[in-house]
């Protein structure tokens, strides 16, 4: 593997999940791979899980790790070509990416959607800027449109907890006070395309995801109907895609409750706002897989970094 930008870079998902589960049993078995090599983790946005799990994964592979909160501490980057840089942006992506390439062997980037300009977000300008100008492999730690490390962790979690060969998996929108990006939901849908599962998406009208991503999938606007006989329920908020980045409403009827969940296992990428998105009772009962998902972020990252290191 050269870069890890989307879940499709894994090839066979089942094989990747099994490889990650094997790594989880013996996390230090490839500690020689990263010896005398360095990964640089660049954060343009906040993080808890991605930062710590990717760092842990890298260390378990023997890598040196450098972490930078680029959003607060780096120079503001320019991405346009041919502009006179006479305003706030002090450094161009062309130099920044080449300079970073000299300090490390792999670079991982987190840069969320701004949710103001759809075309700009869909260009994934930070991530793709590094892909274009850096000379080293690039890992997506959540871009403006995708969160493939989360999706791989979710696939590992489903594999570990499914009790039937072809489970019913429901992705349900939930209310949230702020406008959130589509990256987690997009990558979850793309990951589900590679699964043997009955997959249903449910959300209020107006919250349709990018139709290119959901093409071929059943969208059910009645949440109760969608949840019937579900084995896994993945809850996530996202803002409108058509009315780009807008919160159309925060209908609390869509909040996930113990009563709606019935016997299904519950998933969420975290962080989650209790009693806004999901009621306490769901998070606090043993049907919740959220802590297991967060744990699997380490082995998702470790699988990806292992494959990249083997290719260096
Ligand atoms: N799920 C996830 O990416 O968590 P963080 O934003 O805390 O990294």
PDB file of C-alpha atoms and ligand atoms in Angstrom:
ATOM      1  CA  UNK A   1       0.000   0.000   0.000  1.00  0.00           C
ATOM      2  CA  UNK A   2       1.373   3.446  -0.931  1.00  0.00           C
ATOM      3  CA  UNK A   3      -1.165   5.836   0.622  1.00  0.00           C
ATOM      4  CA  UNK A   4      -4.236   5.209   2.813  1.00  0.00           C
ATOM      5  CA  UNK A   5      -6.762   7.783   1.658  1.00  0.00           C
ATOM      6  CA  UNK A   6      -9.960   5.740   1.434  1.00  0.00           C
ATOM      7  CA  UNK A   7     -11.250   2.379   2.672  1.00  0.00           C
ATOM      8  CA  UNK A   8     -10.884   1.088  -0.904  1.00  0.00           C
ATOM      9  CA  UNK A   9      -7.083   1.315  -0.576  1.00  0.00           C
ATOM     10  CA  UNK A  10      -7.242  -1.821   1.594  1.00  0.00           C
ATOM     11  CA  UNK A  11      -8.253  -4.131  -1.238  1.00  0.00           C
ATOM     12  CA  UNK A  12     -10.030  -7.134   0.271  1.00  0.00           C
ATOM     13  CA  UNK A  13     -11.770  -5.829   3.429  1.00  0.00           C
ATOM     14  CA  UNK A  14     -12.272  -9.273   4.980  1.00  0.00           C
ATOM     15  CA  UNK A  15      -8.541 -10.039   4.705  1.00  0.00           C
ATOM     16  CA  UNK A  16      -7.649  -6.618   6.147  1.00  0.00           C
ATOM     17  CA  UNK A  17      -9.996  -7.137   9.108  1.00  0.00           C
ATOM     18  CA  UNK A  18      -8.566 -10.601   9.825  1.00  0.00           C
ATOM     19  CA  UNK A  19      -5.015  -9.214   9.598  1.00  0.00           C
ATOM     20  CA  UNK A  20      -5.930  -6.457  12.080  1.00  0.00           C
ATOM     21  CA  UNK A  21      -7.481  -8.996  14.473  1.00  0.00           C
ATOM     22  CA  UNK A  22      -4.249 -11.038  14.322  1.00  0.00           C
ATOM     23  CA  UNK A  23      -2.212  -7.877  15.056  1.00  0.00           C
ATOM     24  CA  UNK A  24      -4.465  -7.174  18.035  1.00  0.00           C
ATOM     25  CA  UNK A  25      -3.463 -10.544  19.543  1.00  0.00           C
ATOM     26  CA  UNK A  26       0.280  -9.864  19.068  1.00  0.00           C
ATOM     27  CA  UNK A  27       0.664  -6.080  18.755  1.00  0.00           C
ATOM     28  CA  UNK A  28       4.473  -6.059  18.959  1.00  0.00           C
ATOM     29  CA  UNK A  29       5.118  -8.810  16.418  1.00  0.00           C
ATOM     30  CA  UNK A  30       6.110  -6.309  13.692  1.00  0.00           C
ATOM     31  CA  UNK A  31       8.041  -3.888  15.950  1.00  0.00           C
ATOM     32  CA  UNK A  32      11.084  -4.261  13.660  1.00  0.00           C
ATOM     33  CA  UNK A  33       9.258  -2.723  10.659  1.00  0.00           C
ATOM     34  CA  UNK A  34       9.340   0.857  11.923  1.00  0.00           C
ATOM     35  CA  UNK A  35      12.862   0.796  13.356  1.00  0.00           C
ATOM     36  CA  UNK A  36      14.754   4.000  12.496  1.00  0.00           C
ATOM     37  CA  UNK A  37      11.711   5.356  10.697  1.00  0.00           C
ATOM     38  CA  UNK A  38       9.483   8.280  11.660  1.00  0.00           C
ATOM     39  CA  UNK A  39       5.813   9.136  11.212  1.00  0.00           C
ATOM     40  CA  UNK A  40       4.587  12.700  11.459  1.00  0.00           C
ATOM     41  CA  UNK A  41       0.969  13.227  12.585  1.00  0.00           C
ATOM     42  CA  UNK A  42      -0.354  16.638  11.494  1.00  0.00           C
ATOM     43  CA  UNK A  43      -3.611  17.814  13.076  1.00  0.00           C
ATOM     44  CA  UNK A  44      -5.473  20.726  11.549  1.00  0.00           C
ATOM     45  CA  UNK A  45      -8.413  19.858  13.871  1.00  0.00           C
ATOM     46  CA  UNK A  46      -9.024  18.470  17.354  1.00  0.00           C
ATOM     47  CA  UNK A  47      -8.811  14.797  18.230  1.00  0.00           C
ATOM     48  CA  UNK A  48      -8.686  12.363  21.103  1.00  0.00           C
ATOM     49  CA  UNK A  49      -8.993   8.867  19.609  1.00  0.00           C
ATOM     50  CA  UNK A  50      -7.242   9.426  16.292  1.00  0.00           C
ATOM     51  CA  UNK A  51      -4.268  11.111  17.864  1.00  0.00           C
ATOM     52  CA  UNK A  52      -3.671   8.601  20.654  1.00  0.00           C
ATOM     53  CA  UNK A  53      -4.578   5.408  18.772  1.00  0.00           C
ATOM     54  CA  UNK A  54      -2.458   6.283  15.717  1.00  0.00           C
ATOM     55  CA  UNK A  55       0.451   7.208  17.961  1.00  0.00           C
ATOM     56  CA  UNK A  56       0.071   3.949  19.885  1.00  0.00           C
ATOM     57  CA  UNK A  57      -0.171   1.925  16.663  1.00  0.00           C
ATOM     58  CA  UNK A  58       2.974   3.587  15.295  1.00  0.00           C
ATOM     59  CA  UNK A  59       4.904   2.972  18.506  1.00  0.00           C
ATOM     60  CA  UNK A  60       3.881  -0.689  18.533  1.00  0.00           C
ATOM     61  CA  UNK A  61       5.428  -0.959  15.068  1.00  0.00           C
ATOM     62  CA  UNK A  62       8.662   0.590  16.333  1.00  0.00           C
ATOM     63  CA  UNK A  63       8.158   3.970  14.616  1.00  0.00           C
ATOM     64  CA  UNK A  64       9.325   7.280  16.044  1.00  0.00           C
ATOM     65  CA  UNK A  65       6.335   9.634  16.229  1.00  0.00           C
ATOM     66  CA  UNK A  66       6.222  13.413  15.784  1.00  0.00           C
ATOM     67  CA  UNK A  67       2.883  15.125  16.416  1.00  0.00           C
ATOM     68  CA  UNK A  68       2.034  18.692  15.458  1.00  0.00           C
ATOM     69  CA  UNK A  69      -1.169  20.627  15.993  1.00  0.00           C
ATOM     70  CA  UNK A  70      -0.783  22.319  12.646  1.00  0.00           C
ATOM     71  CA  UNK A  71      -4.057  24.228  12.932  1.00  0.00           C
ATOM     72  CA  UNK A  72      -2.844  26.182  15.987  1.00  0.00           C
ATOM     73  CA  UNK A  73       0.925  25.996  15.712  1.00  0.00           C
ATOM     74  CA  UNK A  74       1.823  25.799  12.007  1.00  0.00           C
ATOM     75  CA  UNK A  75       1.838  28.594   9.465  1.00  0.00           C
ATOM     76  CA  UNK A  76      -1.467  29.095   7.685  1.00  0.00           C
ATOM     77  CA  UNK A  77      -1.204  27.301   4.330  1.00  0.00           C
ATOM     78  CA  UNK A  78      -1.989  28.627   0.867  1.00  0.00           C
ATOM     79  CA  UNK A  79      -3.321  26.107  -1.679  1.00  0.00           C
ATOM     80  CA  UNK A  80      -4.036  28.328  -4.679  1.00  0.00           C
ATOM     81  CA  UNK A  81      -1.446  28.672  -7.426  1.00  0.00           C
ATOM     82  CA  UNK A  82      -0.131  31.918  -8.779  1.00  0.00           C
ATOM     83  CA  UNK A  83      -1.557  34.062  -5.994  1.00  0.00           C
ATOM     84  CA  UNK A  84       0.216  36.993  -4.374  1.00  0.00           C
ATOM     85  CA  UNK A  85       0.502  35.850  -0.781  1.00  0.00           C
ATOM     86  CA  UNK A  86      -0.004  39.259   0.752  1.00  0.00           C
ATOM     87  CA  UNK A  87      -2.713  38.293   3.274  1.00  0.00           C
ATOM     88  CA  UNK A  88      -2.760  35.910   6.265  1.00  0.00           C
ATOM     89  CA  UNK A  89      -1.326  32.766   4.653  1.00  0.00           C
ATOM     90  CA  UNK A  90       2.425  32.568   5.218  1.00  0.00           C
ATOM     91  CA  UNK A  91       3.385  29.241   3.620  1.00  0.00           C
ATOM     92  CA  UNK A  92       2.437  27.399   0.431  1.00  0.00           C
ATOM     93  CA  UNK A  93       1.496  23.725   0.457  1.00  0.00           C
ATOM     94  CA  UNK A  94       4.234  23.124  -2.171  1.00  0.00           C
ATOM     95  CA  UNK A  95       7.038  23.977   0.265  1.00  0.00           C
ATOM     96  CA  UNK A  96       5.301  22.699   3.421  1.00  0.00           C
ATOM     97  CA  UNK A  97       4.668  19.205   2.013  1.00  0.00           C
ATOM     98  CA  UNK A  98       8.207  18.858   0.606  1.00  0.00           C
ATOM     99  CA  UNK A  99       9.756  20.059   3.859  1.00  0.00           C
ATOM    100  CA  UNK A 100       7.698  17.612   5.956  1.00  0.00           C
ATOM    101  CA  UNK A 101       8.795  14.799   3.604  1.00  0.00           C
ATOM    102  CA  UNK A 102      12.424  15.386   4.627  1.00  0.00           C
ATOM    103  CA  UNK A 103      11.662  14.930   8.339  1.00  0.00           C
ATOM    104  CA  UNK A 104       9.672  11.715   8.232  1.00  0.00           C
ATOM    105  CA  UNK A 105       8.915   8.537   6.260  1.00  0.00           C
ATOM    106  CA  UNK A 106       5.098   8.659   6.536  1.00  0.00           C
ATOM    107  CA  UNK A 107       2.809  11.643   7.099  1.00  0.00           C
ATOM    108  CA  UNK A 108      -0.727  11.383   8.498  1.00  0.00           C
ATOM    109  CA  UNK A 109      -3.144  14.276   8.121  1.00  0.00           C
ATOM    110  CA  UNK A 110      -6.374  15.345   9.830  1.00  0.00           C
ATOM    111  CA  UNK A 111      -8.146  18.238   8.087  1.00  0.00           C
ATOM    112  CA  UNK A 112     -11.937  18.478   8.375  1.00  0.00           C
ATOM    113  CA  UNK A 113     -14.442  19.970   5.979  1.00  0.00           C
ATOM    114  CA  UNK A 114     -15.036  23.685   6.366  1.00  0.00           C
ATOM    115  CA  UNK A 115     -18.697  23.040   5.393  1.00  0.00           C
ATOM    116  CA  UNK A 116     -18.900  26.361   3.543  1.00  0.00           C
ATOM    117  CA  UNK A 117     -17.873  25.431  -0.005  1.00  0.00           C
ATOM    118  CA  UNK A 118     -18.842  21.954  -1.188  1.00  0.00           C
ATOM    119  CA  UNK A 119     -16.453  21.910  -4.165  1.00  0.00           C
ATOM    120  CA  UNK A 120     -13.540  23.047  -2.001  1.00  0.00           C
ATOM    121  CA  UNK A 121     -14.262  20.376   0.610  1.00  0.00           C
ATOM    122  CA  UNK A 122     -14.644  17.703  -2.061  1.00  0.00           C
ATOM    123  CA  UNK A 123     -11.185  18.582  -3.404  1.00  0.00           C
ATOM    124  CA  UNK A 124      -9.773  17.548   0.031  1.00  0.00           C
ATOM    125  CA  UNK A 125      -7.193  20.244  -0.557  1.00  0.00           C
ATOM    126  CA  UNK A 126      -5.029  19.618   2.528  1.00  0.00           C
ATOM    127  CA  UNK A 127      -4.885  15.832   2.160  1.00  0.00           C
ATOM    128  CA  UNK A 128      -4.509  15.918  -1.620  1.00  0.00           C
ATOM    129  CA  UNK A 129      -1.998  18.753  -1.365  1.00  0.00           C
ATOM    130  CA  UNK A 130       0.263  16.468   0.670  1.00  0.00           C
ATOM    131  CA  UNK A 131      -0.379  13.559  -1.727  1.00  0.00           C
ATOM    132  CA  UNK A 132       0.680  15.797  -4.618  1.00  0.00           C
ATOM    133  CA  UNK A 133       3.729  17.522  -3.163  1.00  0.00           C
ATOM    134  CA  UNK A 134       5.067  15.219  -0.421  1.00  0.00           C
ATOM    135  CA  UNK A 135       7.444  12.435  -1.469  1.00  0.00           C
ATOM    136  CA  UNK A 136       6.235   9.994   1.177  1.00  0.00           C
ATOM    137  CA  UNK A 137       3.106   7.914   1.922  1.00  0.00           C
ATOM    138  CA  UNK A 138       0.103   9.858   3.227  1.00  0.00           C
ATOM    139  CA  UNK A 139      -2.484   8.517   5.693  1.00  0.00           C
ATOM    140  CA  UNK A 140      -5.946  10.040   6.000  1.00  0.00           C
ATOM    141  CA  UNK A 141      -6.791  10.646   9.682  1.00  0.00           C
ATOM    142  CA  UNK A 142     -10.115  12.270   8.570  1.00  0.00           C
ATOM    143  CA  UNK A 143     -10.329  14.506   5.582  1.00  0.00           C
ATOM    144  CA  UNK A 144     -13.189  16.716   4.457  1.00  0.00           C
ATOM    145  CA  UNK A 145     -14.982  13.719   2.903  1.00  0.00           C
ATOM    146  CA  UNK A 146     -13.641  10.505   4.445  1.00  0.00           C
ATOM    147  CA  UNK A 147     -12.557   8.884   7.702  1.00  0.00           C
ATOM    148  CA  UNK A 148     -11.219   5.512   6.556  1.00  0.00           C
ATOM    149  CA  UNK A 149      -9.354   4.646   9.782  1.00  0.00           C
ATOM    150  CA  UNK A 150     -12.670   4.914  11.632  1.00  0.00           C
ATOM    151  CA  UNK A 151     -14.418   2.799   8.994  1.00  0.00           C
ATOM    152  CA  UNK A 152     -11.788   0.063   9.281  1.00  0.00           C
ATOM    153  CA  UNK A 153     -12.127   0.081  13.093  1.00  0.00           C
ATOM    154  CA  UNK A 154     -15.904  -0.206  12.619  1.00  0.00           C
ATOM    155  CA  UNK A 155     -15.449  -3.179  10.270  1.00  0.00           C
ATOM    156  CA  UNK A 156     -13.201  -4.897  12.822  1.00  0.00           C
ATOM    157  CA  UNK A 157     -15.810  -4.260  15.544  1.00  0.00           C
ATOM    158  CA  UNK A 158     -18.646  -5.682  13.445  1.00  0.00           C
ATOM    159  CA  UNK A 159     -16.547  -8.782  12.611  1.00  0.00           C
ATOM    160  CA  UNK A 160     -15.794  -9.341  16.293  1.00  0.00           C
ATOM    161  CA  UNK A 161     -19.394  -8.934  17.456  1.00  0.00           C
ATOM    162  CA  UNK A 162     -21.604 -10.355  14.727  1.00  0.00           C
ATOM    163  CA  UNK A 163     -23.506 -13.498  15.620  1.00  0.00           C
ATOM    164  CA  UNK A 164     -24.928 -14.254  12.169  1.00  0.00           C
ATOM    165  CA  UNK A 165     -23.191 -14.398   8.785  1.00  0.00           C
ATOM    166  CA  UNK A 166     -25.251 -11.602   7.202  1.00  0.00           C
ATOM    167  CA  UNK A 167     -26.322  -9.096   9.881  1.00  0.00           C
ATOM    168  CA  UNK A 168     -28.717  -6.211   9.365  1.00  0.00           C
ATOM    169  CA  UNK A 169     -26.793  -2.949   9.865  1.00  0.00           C
ATOM    170  CA  UNK A 170     -28.591   0.405  10.113  1.00  0.00           C
ATOM    171  CA  UNK A 171     -26.910   3.807   9.787  1.00  0.00           C
ATOM    172  CA  UNK A 172     -29.168   6.295  11.557  1.00  0.00           C
ATOM    173  CA  UNK A 173     -28.902  10.086  11.560  1.00  0.00           C
ATOM    174  CA  UNK A 174     -29.365  11.731  14.987  1.00  0.00           C
ATOM    175  CA  UNK A 175     -29.772  15.353  16.081  1.00  0.00           C
ATOM    176  CA  UNK A 176     -26.789  17.515  17.064  1.00  0.00           C
ATOM    177  CA  UNK A 177     -26.527  21.213  17.979  1.00  0.00           C
ATOM    178  CA  UNK A 178     -23.687  21.946  15.522  1.00  0.00           C
ATOM    179  CA  UNK A 179     -23.173  21.380  11.799  1.00  0.00           C
ATOM    180  CA  UNK A 180     -21.014  18.269  11.410  1.00  0.00           C
ATOM    181  CA  UNK A 181     -19.171  16.944   8.341  1.00  0.00           C
ATOM    182  CA  UNK A 182     -20.143  13.874   6.301  1.00  0.00           C
ATOM    183  CA  UNK A 183     -16.787  12.086   6.493  1.00  0.00           C
ATOM    184  CA  UNK A 184     -17.641   9.378   9.047  1.00  0.00           C
ATOM    185  CA  UNK A 185     -20.982   8.554   7.422  1.00  0.00           C
ATOM    186  CA  UNK A 186     -19.434   8.537   3.919  1.00  0.00           C
ATOM    187  CA  UNK A 187     -16.694   6.122   4.933  1.00  0.00           C
ATOM    188  CA  UNK A 188     -19.111   3.919   6.859  1.00  0.00           C
ATOM    189  CA  UNK A 189     -21.313   3.614   3.745  1.00  0.00           C
ATOM    190  CA  UNK A 190     -18.263   2.886   1.562  1.00  0.00           C
ATOM    191  CA  UNK A 191     -17.104   0.262   4.052  1.00  0.00           C
ATOM    192  CA  UNK A 192     -20.561  -1.356   4.118  1.00  0.00           C
ATOM    193  CA  UNK A 193     -20.350  -1.769   0.326  1.00  0.00           C
ATOM    194  CA  UNK A 194     -17.554  -4.273   1.029  1.00  0.00           C
ATOM    195  CA  UNK A 195     -19.502  -6.193   3.708  1.00  0.00           C
ATOM    196  CA  UNK A 196     -21.835  -9.174   3.546  1.00  0.00           C
ATOM    197  CA  UNK A 197     -24.727  -7.398   5.278  1.00  0.00           C
ATOM    198  CA  UNK A 198     -28.252  -6.116   4.850  1.00  0.00           C
ATOM    199  CA  UNK A 199     -27.545  -2.358   5.024  1.00  0.00           C
ATOM    200  CA  UNK A 200     -30.144   0.379   5.492  1.00  0.00           C
ATOM    201  CA  UNK A 201     -29.661   4.149   5.865  1.00  0.00           C
ATOM    202  CA  UNK A 202     -32.236   6.198   7.756  1.00  0.00           C
ATOM    203  CA  UNK A 203     -32.461   9.963   8.177  1.00  0.00           C
ATOM    204  CA  UNK A 204     -35.017  12.759   7.920  1.00  0.00           C
ATOM    205  CA  UNK A 205     -35.752  14.116   4.449  1.00  0.00           C
ATOM    206  CA  UNK A 206     -33.202  16.778   3.518  1.00  0.00           C
ATOM    207  CA  UNK A 207     -30.286  14.953   5.158  1.00  0.00           C
ATOM    208  CA  UNK A 208     -29.450  12.755   2.149  1.00  0.00           C
ATOM    209  CA  UNK A 209     -25.716  12.086   1.895  1.00  0.00           C
ATOM    210  CA  UNK A 210     -23.841  12.503  -1.388  1.00  0.00           C
ATOM    211  CA  UNK A 211     -26.004  10.435  -3.789  1.00  0.00           C
ATOM    212  CA  UNK A 212     -22.851   9.182  -5.550  1.00  0.00           C
ATOM    213  CA  UNK A 213     -21.884   7.470  -2.300  1.00  0.00           C
ATOM    214  CA  UNK A 214     -25.292   6.088  -1.311  1.00  0.00           C
ATOM    215  CA  UNK A 215     -26.245   5.006  -4.853  1.00  0.00           C
ATOM    216  CA  UNK A 216     -27.883   1.567  -4.785  1.00  0.00           C
ATOM    217  CA  UNK A 217     -28.710   1.705  -1.074  1.00  0.00           C
ATOM    218  CA  UNK A 218     -32.076   1.759   0.543  1.00  0.00           C
ATOM    219  CA  UNK A 219     -32.877   5.055   2.285  1.00  0.00           C
ATOM    220  CA  UNK A 220     -35.767   4.784   4.721  1.00  0.00           C
ATOM    221  CA  UNK A 221     -37.195   8.014   6.098  1.00  0.00           C
ATOM    222  CA  UNK A 222     -39.132   6.189   8.838  1.00  0.00           C
ATOM    223  CA  UNK A 223     -36.528   5.469  11.537  1.00  0.00           C
ATOM    224  CA  UNK A 224     -38.723   2.976  13.405  1.00  0.00           C
ATOM    225  CA  UNK A 225     -39.272   0.947  10.224  1.00  0.00           C
ATOM    226  CA  UNK A 226     -35.555   1.044   9.372  1.00  0.00           C
ATOM    227  CA  UNK A 227     -34.618  -0.246  12.820  1.00  0.00           C
ATOM    228  CA  UNK A 228     -36.836  -3.350  12.619  1.00  0.00           C
ATOM    229  CA  UNK A 229     -34.766  -6.518  13.224  1.00  0.00           C
ATOM    230  CA  UNK A 230     -31.474  -4.598  13.234  1.00  0.00           C
ATOM    231  CA  UNK A 231     -28.396  -6.379  14.563  1.00  0.00           C
ATOM    232  CA  UNK A 232     -26.170  -3.271  14.572  1.00  0.00           C
ATOM    233  CA  UNK A 233     -27.283   0.360  14.756  1.00  0.00           C
ATOM    234  CA  UNK A 234     -24.632   2.975  13.887  1.00  0.00           C
ATOM    235  CA  UNK A 235     -25.722   6.447  14.986  1.00  0.00           C
ATOM    236  CA  UNK A 236     -24.155   9.597  13.561  1.00  0.00           C
ATOM    237  CA  UNK A 237     -25.129  13.172  12.921  1.00  0.00           C
ATOM    238  CA  UNK A 238     -24.257  14.966   9.714  1.00  0.00           C
ATOM    239  CA  UNK A 239     -25.319  18.277   8.221  1.00  0.00           C
ATOM    240  CA  UNK A 240     -27.277  18.629   4.993  1.00  0.00           C
ATOM    241  CA  UNK A 241     -25.376  17.763   1.808  1.00  0.00           C
ATOM    242  CA  UNK A 242     -27.839  19.352  -0.653  1.00  0.00           C
ATOM    243  CA  UNK A 243     -28.143  22.561   1.409  1.00  0.00           C
ATOM    244  CA  UNK A 244     -24.457  22.209   2.059  1.00  0.00           C
ATOM    245  CA  UNK A 245     -23.313  22.321   5.682  1.00  0.00           C
ATOM    246  CA  UNK A 246     -26.643  23.512   7.078  1.00  0.00           C
ATOM    247  CA  UNK A 247     -28.450  22.193  10.161  1.00  0.00           C
ATOM    248  CA  UNK A 248     -32.001  21.919   8.838  1.00  0.00           C
ATOM    249  CA  UNK A 249     -33.463  20.943  12.215  1.00  0.00           C
ATOM    250  CA  UNK A 250     -32.528  19.084  15.369  1.00  0.00           C
ATOM    251  CA  UNK A 251     -35.573  16.839  15.633  1.00  0.00           C
ATOM    252  CA  UNK A 252     -35.166  15.132  19.017  1.00  0.00           C
ATOM    253  CA  UNK A 253     -37.485  12.321  17.856  1.00  0.00           C
ATOM    254  CA  UNK A 254     -34.415  10.980  16.008  1.00  0.00           C
ATOM    255  CA  UNK A 255     -32.356  10.640  19.201  1.00  0.00           C
ATOM    256  CA  UNK A 256     -31.370   6.994  19.810  1.00  0.00           C
ATOM    257  CA  UNK A 257     -33.071   5.434  22.819  1.00  0.00           C
ATOM    258  CA  UNK A 258     -32.976   2.067  24.546  1.00  0.00           C
ATOM    259  CA  UNK A 259     -36.578   1.492  23.496  1.00  0.00           C
ATOM    260  CA  UNK A 260     -35.783   2.019  19.790  1.00  0.00           C
ATOM    261  CA  UNK A 261     -32.582  -0.013  19.887  1.00  0.00           C
ATOM    262  CA  UNK A 262     -34.294  -3.161  21.239  1.00  0.00           C
ATOM    263  CA  UNK A 263     -31.713  -5.988  21.013  1.00  0.00           C
ATOM    264  CA  UNK A 264     -29.401  -4.374  18.453  1.00  0.00           C
ATOM    265  CA  UNK A 265     -25.770  -3.645  19.241  1.00  0.00           C
ATOM    266  CA  UNK A 266     -25.056   0.052  19.241  1.00  0.00           C
ATOM    267  CA  UNK A 267     -22.186   1.842  17.492  1.00  0.00           C
ATOM    268  CA  UNK A 268     -20.909   5.439  17.365  1.00  0.00           C
ATOM    269  CA  UNK A 269     -17.474   6.780  16.405  1.00  0.00           C
ATOM    270  CA  UNK A 270     -17.289   9.168  19.419  1.00  0.00           C
ATOM    271  CA  UNK A 271     -17.136  11.844  20.674  1.00  0.00           C
ATOM    272  CA  UNK A 272     -20.864  11.842  21.401  1.00  0.00           C
ATOM    273  CA  UNK A 273     -23.112  14.314  23.183  1.00  0.00           C
ATOM    274  CA  UNK A 274     -25.076  12.354  25.744  1.00  0.00           C
ATOM    275  CA  UNK A 275     -28.854  12.808  25.782  1.00  0.00           C
ATOM    276  CA  UNK A 276     -28.682  14.985  22.661  1.00  0.00           C
ATOM    277  CA  UNK A 277     -27.665  12.294  20.155  1.00  0.00           C
ATOM    278  CA  UNK A 278     -28.122   9.213  22.327  1.00  0.00           C
ATOM    279  CA  UNK A 279     -29.685   8.708  25.719  1.00  0.00           C
ATOM    280  CA  UNK A 280     -27.501   7.689  28.667  1.00  0.00           C
ATOM    281  CA  UNK A 281     -29.181   4.305  28.941  1.00  0.00           C
ATOM    282  CA  UNK A 282     -27.910   3.274  25.483  1.00  0.00           C
ATOM    283  CA  UNK A 283     -24.313   4.269  26.129  1.00  0.00           C
ATOM    284  CA  UNK A 284     -24.303   2.716  29.584  1.00  0.00           C
ATOM    285  CA  UNK A 285     -25.707  -0.686  28.697  1.00  0.00           C
ATOM    286  CA  UNK A 286     -23.740  -3.682  27.471  1.00  0.00           C
ATOM    287  CA  UNK A 287     -25.182  -3.459  23.942  1.00  0.00           C
ATOM    288  CA  UNK A 288     -22.973  -0.420  23.373  1.00  0.00           C
ATOM    289  CA  UNK A 289     -19.812  -1.119  21.328  1.00  0.00           C
ATOM    290  CA  UNK A 290     -18.430   2.422  21.425  1.00  0.00           C
ATOM    291  CA  UNK A 291     -15.477   1.612  23.689  1.00  0.00           C
ATOM    292  CA  UNK A 292     -14.636  -1.477  21.618  1.00  0.00           C
ATOM    293  CA  UNK A 293     -14.735   0.662  18.452  1.00  0.00           C
ATOM    294  CA  UNK A 294     -12.350   3.195  19.994  1.00  0.00           C
ATOM    295  CA  UNK A 295     -10.009   0.363  21.008  1.00  0.00           C
ATOM    296  CA  UNK A 296     -10.045  -0.990  17.460  1.00  0.00           C
ATOM    297  CA  UNK A 297      -8.825   2.371  16.153  1.00  0.00           C
ATOM    298  CA  UNK A 298      -5.347   1.275  17.311  1.00  0.00           C
ATOM    299  CA  UNK A 299      -5.431  -1.959  15.305  1.00  0.00           C
ATOM    300  CA  UNK A 300      -6.949  -0.286  12.258  1.00  0.00           C
ATOM    301  CA  UNK A 301      -4.083   2.218  12.251  1.00  0.00           C
ATOM    302  CA  UNK A 302      -1.551  -0.513  12.961  1.00  0.00           C
ATOM    303  CA  UNK A 303      -2.753  -2.619  10.020  1.00  0.00           C
ATOM    304  CA  UNK A 304      -2.527   0.389   7.689  1.00  0.00           C
ATOM    305  CA  UNK A 305       0.927   1.459   8.906  1.00  0.00           C
ATOM    306  CA  UNK A 306       2.205  -2.112   8.775  1.00  0.00           C
ATOM    307  CA  UNK A 307       1.176  -2.428   5.115  1.00  0.00           C
ATOM    308  CA  UNK A 308       2.738   0.956   4.260  1.00  0.00           C
ATOM    309  CA  UNK A 309       5.987   0.105   6.058  1.00  0.00           C
ATOM    310  CA  UNK A 310       6.206  -3.229   4.236  1.00  0.00           C
ATOM    311  CA  UNK A 311       6.037  -1.293   0.970  1.00  0.00           C
ATOM    312  CA  UNK A 312       8.667   1.349   1.852  1.00  0.00           C
TER     313      UNK A 312
HETATM  314  N1  LIG B   1     -13.702   9.050  16.167  1.00  0.00           N
HETATM  315  C1  LIG B   1     -12.699   9.948  16.111  1.00  0.00           C
HETATM  316  O1  LIG B   1     -12.083  10.186  15.048  1.00  0.00           O
HETATM  317  O2  LIG B   1     -12.388  10.510  17.310  1.00  0.00           O
HETATM  318  P1  LIG B   1     -11.463  11.814  17.489  1.00  0.00           P
HETATM  319  O3  LIG B   1     -12.120  12.933  16.711  1.00  0.00           O
HETATM  320  O4  LIG B   1     -11.417  12.051  18.973  1.00  0.00           O
HETATM  321  O5  LIG B   1     -10.108  11.517  16.923  1.00  0.00           O
END
